[in-house]
mmCIF file of C-alpha atoms in Angstrom:
data_model
loop_
_atom_site.group_PDB
_atom_site.id
_atom_site.type_symbol
_atom_site.label_atom_id
_atom_site.label_comp_id
_atom_site.label_asym_id
_atom_site.label_seq_id
_atom_site.Cartn_x
_atom_site.Cartn_y
_atom_site.Cartn_z
ATOM 1 C CA MET A 1 27.140 -122.914 65.054
ATOM 2 C CA ASP A 2 26.260 -121.855 68.824
ATOM 3 C CA ILE A 3 25.907 -124.625 71.875
ATOM 4 C CA GLU A 4 25.231 -124.887 75.058
ATOM 5 C CA THR A 5 26.570 -126.591 78.161
ATOM 6 C CA ASN A 6 25.237 -127.012 81.299
ATOM 7 C CA GLU A 7 27.747 -129.056 83.134
ATOM 8 C CA THR A 8 31.341 -128.458 84.236
ATOM 9 C CA ASN A 9 32.690 -131.633 82.039
ATOM 10 C CA GLN A 10 30.728 -132.346 79.352
ATOM 11 C CA ILE A 11 30.618 -134.159 76.037
ATOM 12 C CA ILE A 12 28.283 -133.180 73.374
ATOM 13 C CA ASP A 13 27.995 -134.959 70.091
ATOM 14 C CA VAL A 14 27.506 -132.440 67.027
ATOM 15 C CA THR A 15 28.403 -134.771 64.253
ATOM 16 C CA PHE A 16 24.582 -134.747 62.944
ATOM 17 C CA GLU A 17 24.766 -130.652 62.976
ATOM 18 C CA VAL A 18 28.259 -130.674 61.287
ATOM 19 C CA GLU A 19 27.151 -133.098 58.716
ATOM 20 C CA SER A 20 23.835 -131.178 57.896
ATOM 21 C CA GLU A 21 25.791 -127.690 57.820
ATOM 22 C CA VAL A 22 28.295 -129.205 55.366
ATOM 23 C CA GLU A 23 25.396 -130.994 53.253
ATOM 24 C CA LYS A 24 24.129 -127.453 52.908
ATOM 25 C CA GLU A 25 26.936 -125.916 51.552
ATOM 26 C CA VAL A 26 28.228 -128.920 49.237
ATOM 27 C CA LYS A 27 24.985 -128.756 47.573
ATOM 28 C CA LYS A 28 25.100 -124.799 47.331
ATOM 29 C CA ARG A 29 28.425 -124.809 45.624
ATOM 30 C CA LYS A 30 28.311 -128.229 44.029
ATOM 31 C CA ILE A 31 31.028 -129.635 45.603
ATOM 32 C CA LYS A 32 32.397 -133.386 44.980
ATOM 33 C CA GLU A 33 35.216 -133.585 47.056
ATOM 34 C CA GLY A 34 37.249 -131.795 49.708
ATOM 35 C CA ILE A 35 37.681 -131.102 53.139
ATOM 36 C CA CYS A 36 35.796 -129.685 56.522
ATOM 37 C CA ILE A 37 37.469 -127.968 59.005
ATOM 38 C CA VAL A 38 35.874 -127.864 62.536
ATOM 39 C CA SER A 39 37.231 -125.511 64.613
ATOM 40 C CA ILE A 40 36.426 -124.041 68.286
ATOM 41 C CA PRO A 41 37.664 -120.685 69.688
ATOM 42 C CA HIS A 42 38.018 -121.690 72.995
ATOM 43 C CA VAL A 43 40.914 -122.474 75.297
ATOM 44 C CA SER A 44 39.029 -124.501 77.911
ATOM 45 C CA ALA A 45 37.335 -126.955 75.865
ATOM 46 C CA GLY A 46 38.307 -129.965 73.430
ATOM 47 C CA LEU A 47 36.855 -131.182 70.098
ATOM 48 C CA ILE A 48 37.551 -134.772 69.348
ATOM 49 C CA LEU A 49 36.801 -137.398 66.863
ATOM 50 C CA ALA A 50 35.766 -140.843 69.044
ATOM 51 C CA GLU A 51 32.891 -143.004 69.692
ATOM 52 C CA ASN A 52 29.709 -141.922 71.210
ATOM 53 C CA GLU A 53 29.155 -144.214 73.939
ATOM 54 C CA PRO A 54 28.092 -143.717 77.087
ATOM 55 C CA GLY A 55 31.000 -145.430 79.321
ATOM 56 C CA ILE A 56 33.628 -144.292 77.179
ATOM 57 C CA LEU A 57 32.508 -140.763 77.372
ATOM 58 C CA LYS A 58 32.995 -141.060 81.110
ATOM 59 C CA ASP A 59 35.970 -142.324 81.138
ATOM 60 C CA TYR A 60 37.187 -139.626 78.774
ATOM 61 C CA ILE A 61 36.337 -137.347 81.270
ATOM 62 C CA ASN A 62 37.528 -139.373 84.248
ATOM 63 C CA ILE A 63 41.144 -140.092 82.171
ATOM 64 C CA LEU A 64 41.487 -136.429 82.160
ATOM 65 C CA ASN A 65 41.102 -135.496 85.518
ATOM 66 C CA LYS A 66 43.452 -138.382 86.259
ATOM 67 C CA LEU A 67 46.032 -136.852 83.888
ATOM 68 C CA VAL A 68 45.462 -132.981 84.960
ATOM 69 C CA PRO A 69 44.321 -133.396 88.706
ATOM 70 C CA ALA A 70 42.489 -130.399 90.662
ATOM 71 C CA GLY A 71 45.522 -128.412 92.016
ATOM 72 C CA ASN A 72 48.135 -125.341 92.552
ATOM 73 C CA TYR A 73 48.356 -124.008 89.496
ATOM 74 C CA GLN A 74 50.278 -120.777 88.716
ATOM 75 C CA HIS A 75 46.913 -119.597 86.497
ATOM 76 C CA ASN A 76 44.812 -120.043 89.197
ATOM 77 C CA LEU A 77 46.383 -117.068 91.292
ATOM 78 C CA LYS A 78 44.148 -114.786 89.189
ATOM 79 C CA ASP A 79 41.875 -117.298 87.161
ATOM 80 C CA THR A 80 39.838 -120.469 88.232
ATOM 81 C CA ASN A 81 40.373 -122.483 85.131
ATOM 82 C CA ALA A 82 43.798 -123.585 84.417
ATOM 83 C CA GLU A 83 43.041 -127.439 85.077
ATOM 84 C CA SER A 84 40.432 -126.969 81.919
ATOM 85 C CA GLN A 85 42.938 -125.481 79.585
ATOM 86 C CA LEU A 86 45.721 -127.949 80.771
ATOM 87 C CA LYS A 87 43.252 -130.714 79.407
ATOM 88 C CA SER A 88 42.081 -128.447 76.294
ATOM 89 C CA MET A 89 46.220 -128.609 75.332
ATOM 90 C CA LEU A 90 46.060 -132.449 75.229
ATOM 91 C CA LEU A 91 42.686 -132.760 73.272
ATOM 92 C CA GLY A 92 43.441 -129.281 70.556
ATOM 93 C CA SER A 93 40.881 -127.336 69.105
ATOM 94 C CA ASN A 94 40.530 -128.124 65.528
ATOM 95 C CA GLN A 95 40.107 -131.445 63.387
ATOM 96 C CA THR A 96 40.245 -131.701 59.828
ATOM 97 C CA ILE A 97 37.716 -134.388 58.104
ATOM 98 C CA LEU A 98 37.585 -135.335 54.326
ATOM 99 C CA ILE A 99 34.697 -134.917 52.262
ATOM 100 C CA GLU A 100 33.979 -137.394 49.543
ATOM 101 C CA LYS A 101 31.292 -137.862 47.135
ATOM 102 C CA GLY A 102 29.718 -134.765 48.580
ATOM 103 C CA LYS A 103 29.794 -136.248 52.307
ATOM 104 C CA ILE A 104 31.748 -136.046 55.426
ATOM 105 C CA THR A 105 33.847 -139.312 55.591
ATOM 106 C CA LEU A 106 33.951 -140.794 59.303
ATOM 107 C CA GLY A 107 34.832 -144.367 60.556
ATOM 108 C CA ARG A 108 32.282 -146.401 61.959
ATOM 109 C CA TRP A 109 32.802 -145.493 65.380
ATOM 110 C CA GLN A 110 33.810 -141.505 64.954
ATOM 111 C CA SER A 111 32.009 -139.178 66.216
ATOM 112 C CA ILE A 112 32.486 -135.354 66.425
ATOM 113 C CA LEU A 113 32.486 -134.284 69.943
ATOM 114 C CA PHE A 114 32.645 -131.150 71.600
ATOM 115 C CA VAL A 115 34.228 -131.751 75.023
ATOM 116 C CA GLU A 116 33.226 -128.802 77.405
ATOM 117 C CA LEU A 117 35.975 -128.757 80.272
ATOM 118 C CA ASP A 118 34.686 -125.412 82.078
ATOM 119 C CA GLY A 119 30.802 -125.335 81.805
ATOM 120 C CA PRO A 120 28.387 -124.096 81.871
ATOM 121 C CA ARG A 121 29.036 -122.014 79.198
ATOM 122 C CA LYS A 122 28.075 -120.859 75.685
ATOM 123 C CA ARG A 123 30.596 -122.205 73.253
ATOM 124 C CA HIS A 124 30.647 -121.975 69.419
ATOM 125 C CA ILE A 125 31.786 -124.450 66.646
ATOM 126 C CA ASN A 126 33.309 -122.975 63.243
ATOM 127 C CA ILE A 127 32.990 -125.255 60.178
ATOM 128 C CA LYS A 128 34.540 -124.747 56.927
ATOM 129 C CA VAL A 129 34.296 -126.755 53.833
ATOM 130 C CA ILE A 130 37.443 -126.290 51.180
ATOM 131 C CA LYS A 131 36.605 -127.073 47.565
ATOM 132 C CA ASN A 132 39.357 -129.755 46.137
ATOM 133 C CA ASP A 133 39.958 -128.719 42.537
ATOM 134 C CA ILE A 134 40.770 -131.988 41.294
ATOM 135 C CA SER A 135 40.728 -130.894 37.475
ATOM 136 C CA PRO A 136 43.720 -132.619 35.992
ATOM 137 C CA MET B 1 45.469 -147.258 51.441
ATOM 138 C CA ASP B 2 45.034 -150.468 53.861
ATOM 139 C CA ILE B 3 47.409 -151.839 56.227
ATOM 140 C CA GLU B 4 47.384 -154.818 58.374
ATOM 141 C CA THR B 5 48.982 -155.024 61.925
ATOM 142 C CA ASN B 6 50.081 -157.783 64.021
ATOM 143 C CA GLU B 7 50.526 -156.537 67.565
ATOM 144 C CA THR B 8 48.340 -155.407 69.849
ATOM 145 C CA ASN B 9 50.541 -152.068 70.195
ATOM 146 C CA GLN B 10 52.426 -151.429 67.468
ATOM 147 C CA ILE B 11 53.834 -148.532 65.215
ATOM 148 C CA ILE B 12 54.112 -148.541 61.583
ATOM 149 C CA ASP B 13 56.028 -145.846 59.445
ATOM 150 C CA VAL B 14 53.665 -145.062 56.390
ATOM 151 C CA THR B 15 55.888 -142.417 55.080
ATOM 152 C CA PHE B 16 57.027 -143.887 52.028
ATOM 153 C CA GLU B 17 53.543 -144.960 51.111
ATOM 154 C CA VAL B 18 52.104 -141.414 51.625
ATOM 155 C CA GLU B 19 54.834 -140.261 49.615
ATOM 156 C CA SER B 20 54.180 -142.108 46.460
ATOM 157 C CA GLU B 21 50.492 -141.823 46.764
ATOM 158 C CA VAL B 22 50.905 -137.605 46.973
ATOM 159 C CA GLU B 23 53.495 -137.859 44.094
ATOM 160 C CA LYS B 24 51.169 -139.789 41.588
ATOM 161 C CA GLU B 25 48.213 -136.971 42.528
ATOM 162 C CA VAL B 26 50.673 -134.369 42.032
ATOM 163 C CA LYS B 27 51.677 -135.541 38.833
ATOM 164 C CA LYS B 28 48.333 -136.175 37.522
ATOM 165 C CA ARG B 29 46.958 -132.919 38.564
ATOM 166 C CA LYS B 30 50.304 -130.615 38.215
ATOM 167 C CA ILE B 31 50.107 -129.516 41.612
ATOM 168 C CA LYS B 32 52.985 -127.226 42.728
ATOM 169 C CA GLU B 33 52.021 -126.653 46.147
ATOM 170 C CA GLY B 34 49.092 -127.441 48.809
ATOM 171 C CA ILE B 35 48.520 -129.283 51.579
ATOM 172 C CA CYS B 36 47.759 -133.346 52.048
ATOM 173 C CA ILE B 37 45.814 -134.468 55.093
ATOM 174 C CA VAL B 38 46.344 -138.057 56.243
ATOM 175 C CA SER B 39 43.560 -139.175 58.568
ATOM 176 C CA ILE B 40 42.685 -142.526 59.754
ATOM 177 C CA PRO B 41 39.098 -143.534 60.039
ATOM 178 C CA HIS B 42 39.840 -145.416 63.625
ATOM 179 C CA VAL B 43 39.112 -144.751 67.336
ATOM 180 C CA SER B 44 41.416 -147.175 69.081
ATOM 181 C CA ALA B 45 44.655 -146.225 66.841
ATOM 182 C CA GLY B 46 46.672 -142.503 66.123
ATOM 183 C CA LEU B 47 48.488 -140.939 63.527
ATOM 184 C CA ILE B 48 51.448 -139.088 64.684
ATOM 185 C CA LEU B 49 54.429 -136.994 63.095
ATOM 186 C CA ALA B 50 57.518 -137.988 65.235
ATOM 187 C CA GLU B 51 60.870 -140.160 64.789
ATOM 188 C CA ASN B 52 61.202 -143.287 63.456
ATOM 189 C CA GLU B 53 64.142 -144.851 65.726
ATOM 190 C CA PRO B 54 63.669 -148.158 67.515
ATOM 191 C CA GLY B 55 64.085 -146.477 71.112
ATOM 192 C CA ILE B 56 61.705 -143.931 70.656
ATOM 193 C CA LEU B 57 58.798 -146.248 69.255
ATOM 194 C CA LYS B 58 59.086 -148.280 72.378
ATOM 195 C CA ASP B 59 58.994 -145.176 74.659
ATOM 196 C CA TYR B 60 55.859 -143.762 72.770
ATOM 197 C CA ILE B 61 54.227 -147.277 73.366
ATOM 198 C CA ASN B 62 55.569 -147.134 76.976
ATOM 199 C CA ILE B 63 54.518 -143.882 77.801
ATOM 200 C CA LEU B 64 50.957 -144.505 76.844
ATOM 201 C CA ASN B 65 50.132 -147.502 78.990
ATOM 202 C CA LYS B 66 51.973 -145.349 81.808
ATOM 203 C CA LEU B 67 49.381 -142.438 81.148
ATOM 204 C CA VAL B 68 46.294 -144.973 80.510
ATOM 205 C CA PRO B 69 47.255 -147.966 82.701
ATOM 206 C CA ALA B 70 44.899 -151.079 82.246
ATOM 207 C CA GLY B 71 41.974 -150.526 84.989
ATOM 208 C CA ASN B 72 38.063 -150.455 85.438
ATOM 209 C CA TYR B 73 36.649 -148.503 82.679
ATOM 210 C CA GLN B 74 33.299 -148.184 82.219
ATOM 211 C CA HIS B 75 33.277 -148.705 78.281
ATOM 212 C CA ASN B 76 34.800 -152.270 79.344
ATOM 213 C CA LEU B 77 31.918 -153.129 80.757
ATOM 214 C CA LYS B 78 30.348 -153.467 77.211
ATOM 215 C CA ASP B 79 33.573 -153.801 75.128
ATOM 216 C CA THR B 80 37.105 -154.428 75.920
ATOM 217 C CA ASN B 81 38.797 -151.661 74.340
ATOM 218 C CA ALA B 82 38.477 -148.429 76.702
ATOM 219 C CA GLU B 83 42.472 -148.137 77.269
ATOM 220 C CA SER B 84 43.117 -147.938 73.603
ATOM 221 C CA GLN B 85 40.512 -145.342 72.609
ATOM 222 C CA LEU B 86 42.001 -143.270 75.655
ATOM 223 C CA LYS B 87 45.366 -143.258 74.104
ATOM 224 C CA SER B 88 43.694 -142.328 70.974
ATOM 225 C CA MET B 89 42.275 -139.293 72.288
ATOM 226 C CA LEU B 90 45.569 -138.003 73.381
ATOM 227 C CA LEU B 91 47.274 -138.639 69.643
ATOM 228 C CA GLY B 92 44.674 -137.586 67.677
ATOM 229 C CA SER B 93 43.827 -139.202 64.115
ATOM 230 C CA ASN B 94 44.710 -136.533 61.359
ATOM 231 C CA GLN B 95 47.641 -134.349 60.382
ATOM 232 C CA THR B 96 48.010 -132.079 57.776
ATOM 233 C CA ILE B 97 51.343 -131.889 55.826
ATOM 234 C CA LEU B 98 52.357 -128.941 53.466
ATOM 235 C CA ILE B 99 53.197 -129.492 50.010
ATOM 236 C CA GLU B 100 55.904 -127.645 48.284
ATOM 237 C CA LYS B 101 57.474 -128.199 44.869
ATOM 238 C CA GLY B 102 55.237 -131.250 44.354
ATOM 239 C CA LYS B 103 56.586 -132.922 47.511
ATOM 240 C CA ILE B 104 55.240 -133.444 50.865
ATOM 241 C CA THR B 105 57.559 -131.503 53.552
ATOM 242 C CA LEU B 106 58.591 -133.053 56.652
ATOM 243 C CA GLY B 107 61.323 -132.020 58.915
ATOM 244 C CA ARG B 108 64.722 -134.051 58.941
ATOM 245 C CA TRP B 109 63.681 -136.446 62.048
ATOM 246 C CA GLN B 110 59.699 -136.359 61.239
ATOM 247 C CA SER B 111 58.093 -139.685 59.863
ATOM 248 C CA ILE B 112 54.282 -140.002 59.169
ATOM 249 C CA LEU B 113 53.441 -142.843 62.069
ATOM 250 C CA PHE B 114 50.612 -144.857 62.450
ATOM 251 C CA VAL B 115 50.200 -145.992 66.029
ATOM 252 C CA GLU B 116 48.101 -149.319 66.295
ATOM 253 C CA LEU B 117 47.140 -149.528 70.034
ATOM 254 C CA ASP B 118 44.229 -152.374 69.562
ATOM 255 C CA GLY B 119 45.589 -154.832 66.925
ATOM 256 C CA PRO B 120 45.935 -156.991 65.336
ATOM 257 C CA ARG B 121 43.648 -155.484 62.730
ATOM 258 C CA LYS B 122 42.888 -154.266 59.163
ATOM 259 C CA ARG B 123 43.206 -150.481 59.278
ATOM 260 C CA HIS B 124 42.575 -147.917 56.415
ATOM 261 C CA ILE B 125 44.647 -144.217 55.970
ATOM 262 C CA ASN B 126 43.070 -141.902 53.926
ATOM 263 C CA ILE B 127 45.190 -139.366 51.930
ATOM 264 C CA LYS B 128 43.531 -136.277 50.432
ATOM 265 C CA VAL B 129 45.680 -133.777 48.393
ATOM 266 C CA ILE B 130 44.663 -130.161 48.243
ATOM 267 C CA LYS B 131 46.046 -128.036 45.184
ATOM 268 C CA ASN B 132 46.541 -124.650 46.423
ATOM 269 C CA ASP B 133 45.058 -121.969 44.231
ATOM 270 C CA ILE B 134 48.263 -119.643 44.051
ATOM 271 C CA SER B 135 47.275 -117.226 41.088
ATOM 272 C CA PRO B 136 47.099 -113.739 42.436
ATOM 273 C CA MET C 1 59.854 -118.109 59.376
ATOM 274 C CA ASP C 2 62.582 -118.638 61.939
ATOM 275 C CA ILE C 3 62.894 -117.978 65.394
ATOM 276 C CA GLU C 4 65.351 -118.681 68.071
ATOM 277 C CA THR C 5 64.799 -120.457 71.760
ATOM 278 C CA ASN C 6 67.274 -120.017 74.725
ATOM 279 C CA GLU C 7 65.741 -122.255 77.352
ATOM 280 C CA THR C 8 65.061 -125.882 77.453
ATOM 281 C CA ASN C 9 61.790 -125.376 77.813
ATOM 282 C CA GLN C 10 60.072 -122.331 76.398
ATOM 283 C CA ILE C 11 56.857 -120.647 74.765
ATOM 284 C CA ILE C 12 56.978 -118.208 72.388
ATOM 285 C CA ASP C 13 53.725 -116.370 70.961
ATOM 286 C CA VAL C 14 53.786 -116.179 67.277
ATOM 287 C CA THR C 15 50.311 -114.787 66.917
ATOM 288 C CA PHE C 16 51.751 -111.525 65.540
ATOM 289 C CA GLU C 17 54.362 -113.181 63.255
ATOM 290 C CA VAL C 18 51.823 -115.301 61.765
ATOM 291 C CA GLU C 19 49.107 -112.725 61.475
ATOM 292 C CA SER C 20 51.665 -110.533 59.508
ATOM 293 C CA GLU C 21 52.316 -113.035 57.270
ATOM 294 C CA VAL C 22 49.001 -114.077 56.617
ATOM 295 C CA GLU C 23 48.236 -110.481 55.697
ATOM 296 C CA LYS C 24 50.376 -110.157 53.455
ATOM 297 C CA GLU C 25 49.670 -113.297 51.259
ATOM 298 C CA VAL C 26 45.951 -112.638 51.936
ATOM 299 C CA LYS C 27 46.769 -109.152 50.230
ATOM 300 C CA LYS C 28 48.812 -110.431 47.440
ATOM 301 C CA ARG C 29 46.027 -112.733 46.358
ATOM 302 C CA LYS C 30 42.803 -111.151 46.913
ATOM 303 C CA ILE C 31 41.664 -113.971 49.402
ATOM 304 C CA LYS C 32 38.537 -113.198 51.457
ATOM 305 C CA GLU C 33 38.237 -116.961 52.833
ATOM 306 C CA GLY C 34 40.259 -119.943 53.045
ATOM 307 C CA ILE C 35 42.245 -121.520 55.954
ATOM 308 C CA CYS C 36 46.050 -121.165 56.967
ATOM 309 C CA ILE C 37 48.255 -124.192 58.162
ATOM 310 C CA VAL C 38 50.769 -123.464 60.537
ATOM 311 C CA SER C 39 53.080 -126.139 60.663
ATOM 312 C CA ILE C 40 56.588 -126.892 62.494
ATOM 313 C CA PRO C 41 59.253 -129.343 61.140
ATOM 314 C CA HIS C 42 60.291 -130.759 64.541
ATOM 315 C CA VAL C 43 59.776 -133.818 66.679
ATOM 316 C CA SER C 44 61.037 -132.073 70.125
ATOM 317 C CA ALA C 45 58.936 -129.025 70.051
ATOM 318 C CA GLY C 46 55.046 -128.236 69.535
ATOM 319 C CA LEU C 47 52.520 -125.760 68.375
ATOM 320 C CA ILE C 48 49.395 -125.283 70.296
ATOM 321 C CA LEU C 49 46.244 -122.606 70.224
ATOM 322 C CA ALA C 50 46.061 -121.619 73.809
ATOM 323 C CA GLU C 51 45.957 -118.689 76.081
ATOM 324 C CA ASN C 52 49.655 -116.585 76.523
ATOM 325 C CA GLU C 53 49.082 -115.406 80.463
ATOM 326 C CA PRO C 54 52.249 -115.921 82.214
ATOM 327 C CA GLY C 55 51.061 -118.375 84.876
ATOM 328 C CA ILE C 56 49.454 -120.934 82.472
ATOM 329 C CA LEU C 57 52.326 -120.941 80.595
ATOM 330 C CA LYS C 58 54.237 -122.287 83.156
ATOM 331 C CA ASP C 59 51.763 -124.558 83.972
ATOM 332 C CA TYR C 60 51.920 -125.972 80.790
ATOM 333 C CA ILE C 61 55.177 -126.783 81.176
ATOM 334 C CA ASN C 62 55.065 -127.968 84.190
ATOM 335 C CA ILE C 63 52.209 -130.559 83.405
ATOM 336 C CA LEU C 64 54.623 -131.831 80.599
ATOM 337 C CA ASN C 65 57.242 -132.521 83.043
ATOM 338 C CA LYS C 66 55.065 -134.492 85.536
ATOM 339 C CA LEU C 67 52.936 -136.457 82.116
ATOM 340 C CA VAL C 68 56.841 -137.064 81.164
ATOM 341 C CA PRO C 69 59.258 -137.240 83.776
ATOM 342 C CA ALA C 70 62.867 -137.452 83.457
ATOM 343 C CA GLY C 71 63.675 -141.174 83.130
ATOM 344 C CA ASN C 72 65.203 -144.333 81.852
ATOM 345 C CA TYR C 73 63.698 -144.186 78.418
ATOM 346 C CA GLN C 74 64.892 -146.408 75.448
ATOM 347 C CA HIS C 75 65.707 -143.494 73.125
ATOM 348 C CA ASN C 76 67.837 -141.903 75.554
ATOM 349 C CA LEU C 77 70.747 -144.922 75.301
ATOM 350 C CA LYS C 78 71.582 -143.395 71.973
ATOM 351 C CA ASP C 79 70.127 -139.744 72.336
ATOM 352 C CA THR C 80 69.227 -137.091 74.762
ATOM 353 C CA ASN C 81 65.880 -135.925 74.371
ATOM 354 C CA ALA C 82 63.003 -138.802 74.444
ATOM 355 C CA GLU C 83 61.323 -136.484 76.923
ATOM 356 C CA SER C 84 60.974 -133.892 74.518
ATOM 357 C CA GLN C 85 59.988 -135.654 71.836
ATOM 358 C CA LEU C 86 57.231 -137.706 74.339
ATOM 359 C CA LYS C 87 55.918 -134.221 75.258
ATOM 360 C CA SER C 88 55.926 -133.091 71.267
ATOM 361 C CA MET C 89 53.612 -136.389 70.927
ATOM 362 C CA LEU C 90 50.919 -135.165 73.367
ATOM 363 C CA LEU C 91 51.063 -131.743 71.788
ATOM 364 C CA GLY C 92 51.011 -132.273 68.033
ATOM 365 C CA SER C 93 52.950 -130.096 65.132
ATOM 366 C CA ASN C 94 50.410 -128.529 63.345
ATOM 367 C CA GLN C 95 47.222 -126.440 63.653
ATOM 368 C CA THR C 96 44.619 -125.313 61.129
ATOM 369 C CA ILE C 97 43.028 -122.014 61.736
ATOM 370 C CA LEU C 98 40.324 -120.635 59.533
ATOM 371 C CA ILE C 99 40.702 -117.543 57.865
ATOM 372 C CA GLU C 100 37.062 -115.336 57.268
ATOM 373 C CA LYS C 101 37.395 -111.541 55.702
ATOM 374 C CA GLY C 102 40.859 -111.710 54.806
ATOM 375 C CA LYS C 103 41.583 -112.379 58.350
ATOM 376 C CA ILE C 104 43.012 -115.051 60.884
ATOM 377 C CA THR C 105 40.035 -115.901 63.192
ATOM 378 C CA LEU C 106 41.456 -116.968 66.464
ATOM 379 C CA GLY C 107 39.336 -116.963 69.779
ATOM 380 C CA ARG C 108 39.313 -114.479 72.440
ATOM 381 C CA TRP C 109 41.838 -116.293 74.366
ATOM 382 C CA GLN C 110 43.832 -118.061 71.595
ATOM 383 C CA SER C 111 47.260 -117.414 70.907
ATOM 384 C CA ILE C 112 49.564 -119.440 68.693
ATOM 385 C CA LEU C 113 52.367 -120.945 70.741
ATOM 386 C CA PHE C 114 55.433 -122.399 69.649
ATOM 387 C CA VAL C 115 56.501 -124.441 72.669
ATOM 388 C CA GLU C 116 60.584 -125.339 72.570
ATOM 389 C CA LEU C 117 60.392 -128.569 74.910
ATOM 390 C CA ASP C 118 64.325 -129.457 73.794
ATOM 391 C CA GLY C 119 66.034 -125.616 73.619
ATOM 392 C CA PRO C 120 67.697 -123.673 72.873
ATOM 393 C CA ARG C 121 67.522 -124.388 69.129
ATOM 394 C CA LYS C 122 67.037 -122.488 66.116
ATOM 395 C CA ARG C 123 63.506 -123.577 65.239
ATOM 396 C CA HIS C 124 61.490 -123.006 61.811
ATOM 397 C CA ILE C 125 57.808 -122.375 61.645
ATOM 398 C CA ASN C 126 56.013 -123.137 57.914
ATOM 399 C CA ILE C 127 52.582 -121.382 57.041
ATOM 400 C CA LYS C 128 50.729 -121.919 54.140
ATOM 401 C CA VAL C 129 47.362 -120.289 53.122
ATOM 402 C CA ILE C 130 44.867 -122.107 51.419
ATOM 403 C CA LYS C 131 42.125 -119.994 49.070
ATOM 404 C CA ASN C 132 38.736 -121.203 49.575
ATOM 405 C CA ASP C 133 36.805 -120.887 46.370
ATOM 406 C CA ILE C 134 33.440 -120.268 47.313
ATOM 407 C CA SER C 135 31.992 -119.410 43.932
ATOM 408 C CA PRO C 136 28.533 -121.259 43.548
#
């Protein structure tokens, strides 16, 4: 799945898109239960399961800026995005979500959030659905 | 699996409970190897694999309080738990553990720890066992 | 897979070794797609997907030292490695990587990096390949 970001730091809710892709797979392969891995092939972005509420989205970005302030990082002697890579390290780039009764199970306040830390960029999100063989 | 926390910040070792649930599944489905995903549907708690030793449990909570100090977060204009959600983002909410010879494999010092960051609350832990088809 | 570290803080790129092990498995079991879980049984080390570039490797270690400075931690009343365990908590110890067309899919800048935080030590990396049953 491709997305495009248009700010340096930007959080995009991809829950609906992931659910739609999983739904198609689940129908085609008649999956009742399993897992879904959502994964990004990037080192300057993150993927989290968290709340999509305007205030906390700003707080996520602000705390990352506080934990990894702009500074004289070694990587920036040859590139410019050390800060975004260090933030990415703290967030991680893949999440495993359970599938029950053919549907992704997320908590009431959980959304699947792509966290751009070095935009604007074209980004990619990989989704893989693993069927659980529940035969006894 | 349901648990109940009784402090604002509290770490609960759920290793035994997870092992018991996996053991039942593994017997029923005759699983020799696979993976177990332990996942929480919460945005103000975390799930980690770490040591269950009284001193380090306090250190975990203290460092989170230091990294995300009480403050004027945007989310708190409409709710009260921004701090717990920001800490949760740093910990993550799901862990994948390998199953070998019908048993969860954890390192000598690894326990499965539920980290309450916004208690007291009723919480839920989801466990899914995926069988590995190892036929050649 | 066994590795040996020789510094207190040291990042070792294990991408090639993981790819080789997965390749063997994939051939033997005729796997086209699935997932690979890379997992370490340690509480004072981390496993990340990030860039292997000399500058950023130093930045990773430096930011961890800044976020978790040497100090008077409770755990250190009975042991000596609280700092390494707290850093490990921020990084995590397992990564799930997708397999497509019999190969691990990593992004252009992603390497599989073992992060020693309490060396020198003998360490272990576990790899499990899960076959995806994609029959409709």
